[in-house]
Amino acid sequence: MAACKEKDAKLEAIASSIRVVPNFPKPGIMFQDITTLLLNPKAFRNVVELFVDRYIDKGISVVAGVEARGFIFGAPIALAIGAKFIPLRKPRKLPGEVISEKYDLEYGTDCLEMHIGAVQPEDRALVVDDLIATGGTLCAAINLLERAGVEVVECACVIKLPEPKGRERLKGKLLHILVESH
Amino acid sequence: MASQDDSDPRLARIASSIRVIPDFPKPGIMFQDITTLLLKPKVFRDTIDMFVERYKDKEISVVAGVEARGFIFGPPIALAIGAKFVPMRKPNKLPGKVISEEYSLEYGTDRMEMHVGAVEPGERALIIDDLIATGGTLCAAMKLLENVGAEVYECACVIELPELNGRKRLGDRPLFVLVEAV
């Protein structure tokens, strides 16, 4: 019971350290800004520890971080659980041979890339990003890993936007979120 | 790839984990790819440890990481030494009020931004990026921090390309690197 209360207190501190910036990147959007969380070393450490506690015994060999904010959370998690860290990047950033996955934006499409040879079919992967909105980026990430024969164990995000309500899975993969934005 | 200090066995493994990709992003450039280092959990751990050992008792309260590969090395260092992590970003990525600094590229210019209020006057800062080439990016980061009254304790990179004279461009500001690309 005490452990639950302690965890709730941590989650509350994490939630309150996230800043909402209205009308960014365009009018009507309430942007969930995690940079203020990163300015609070205790809250940042708690985010990483909460994820590490969940994944340390799950046999995860790969943490895939979505550029760029997924790098900030994914790399420390990978280090703590002894997994490889794989950056999933926008086009033409990764220097070696890549596979690409297109995904839809509100207007138009974008692309996510992964290095060929970064993962092996026996790898078990965690996908990390700061936030899940429509899920388009995370879906592309899952697709890249599955095309390489990897099992995606879970997707982990610090924040979830309220819509769609009650989403627990993405492409059949469990979503683990720390806080839900208002 | 040459190590700074041949007596530390970790440096040889770090140096040999970096992959060189010829002619990326354009002909004639030998790109130093750190993604292969990130695929070796022990080597990634060693890389972070070497920075943490150097900075942990130096009262550094800010680790500024340059987008995007600085977001992979910076946060683990910040977490280990109990410092804030401050992302230094390309234009229009940071959602709140920013200050910006222009810097020159081989052709044209680019701009780096930092959130207003992220760093207080008198704070001691470390700047992290994966690599120093001409030093233009690191210089811009230094100027941003110094403009808000922070003390830049040191710039730290995994790799230096010594032929590009980045060290000189930083002037008298200290630079620490783990390996030199020869």
XYZ file of C-alpha atoms in Angstrom, chain A residues 19 21 24 31 33 35 38-41 44-45 48 67-69 71-72 75-76 78-80 82-87 89 92-97 115-118, chain B residues 19 21 24 31 33 35 38-41 44-45 48 67-69 71-73 75-76 78-79 82-87 89 92-97 115-118:
80
model
C 4.066 22.038 -19.371
C 1.887 25.176 -24.448
C 1.743 25.038 -30.822
C 1.266 20.926 -26.913
C 6.018 19.927 -23.406
C 11.280 19.811 -21.498
C 13.766 17.267 -17.952
C 14.588 20.352 -15.867
C 13.525 18.417 -12.756
C 16.218 15.759 -12.204
C 13.191 12.664 -14.923
C 14.881 9.950 -12.876
C 13.171 6.288 -16.216
C 13.496 10.675 -33.057
C 14.015 12.983 -31.318
C 12.297 13.013 -27.925
C 16.009 9.358 -27.713
C 15.873 11.287 -24.437
C 18.625 5.749 -24.214
C 18.598 5.807 -20.372
C 18.277 0.873 -22.695
C 21.343 1.495 -20.541
C 19.570 0.535 -17.335
C 21.284 -3.660 -20.688
C 19.558 -3.540 -24.074
C 20.769 -2.255 -27.441
C 19.549 1.237 -28.309
C 18.238 1.792 -31.842
C 17.404 5.284 -33.080
C 14.932 8.420 -37.572
C 18.304 10.594 -44.694
C 19.659 10.941 -41.172
C 20.928 7.387 -40.710
C 24.140 6.960 -42.708
C 24.030 3.236 -43.462
C 21.598 1.066 -45.383
C 19.380 0.691 -39.986
C 19.522 -2.705 -41.640
C 21.326 -5.140 -39.354
C 20.568 -3.217 -36.150
C 31.500 2.583 -37.913
C 30.563 5.237 -43.669
C 27.853 10.254 -46.441
C 30.891 9.752 -41.662
C 28.517 6.489 -37.197
C 24.809 3.838 -33.958
C 24.761 1.950 -29.252
C 24.254 -1.672 -30.309
C 26.794 -2.783 -27.700
C 25.277 -2.204 -24.270
C 27.538 2.399 -24.534
C 27.677 2.021 -20.745
C 28.638 7.225 -20.437
C 19.882 17.709 -31.293
C 19.677 14.884 -32.122
C 22.623 12.607 -31.258
C 19.972 13.584 -26.967
C 21.348 10.024 -26.777
C 24.490 10.755 -24.728
C 20.382 12.508 -20.794
C 22.166 9.475 -19.275
C 22.527 14.316 -16.734
C 20.670 11.598 -14.838
C 21.855 14.842 -10.995
C 21.792 17.730 -13.489
C 18.987 19.197 -15.565
C 18.888 18.136 -19.207
C 18.385 20.994 -21.660
C 17.784 20.139 -25.338
C 17.252 22.251 -30.945
C 10.687 25.640 -34.547
C 10.907 22.443 -32.523
C 10.829 23.881 -28.985
C 7.295 24.955 -28.096
C 7.803 27.786 -25.622
C 9.693 31.064 -25.752
C 14.116 27.580 -24.101
C 14.005 30.857 -22.214
C 14.117 30.078 -18.499
C 15.676 26.627 -18.844
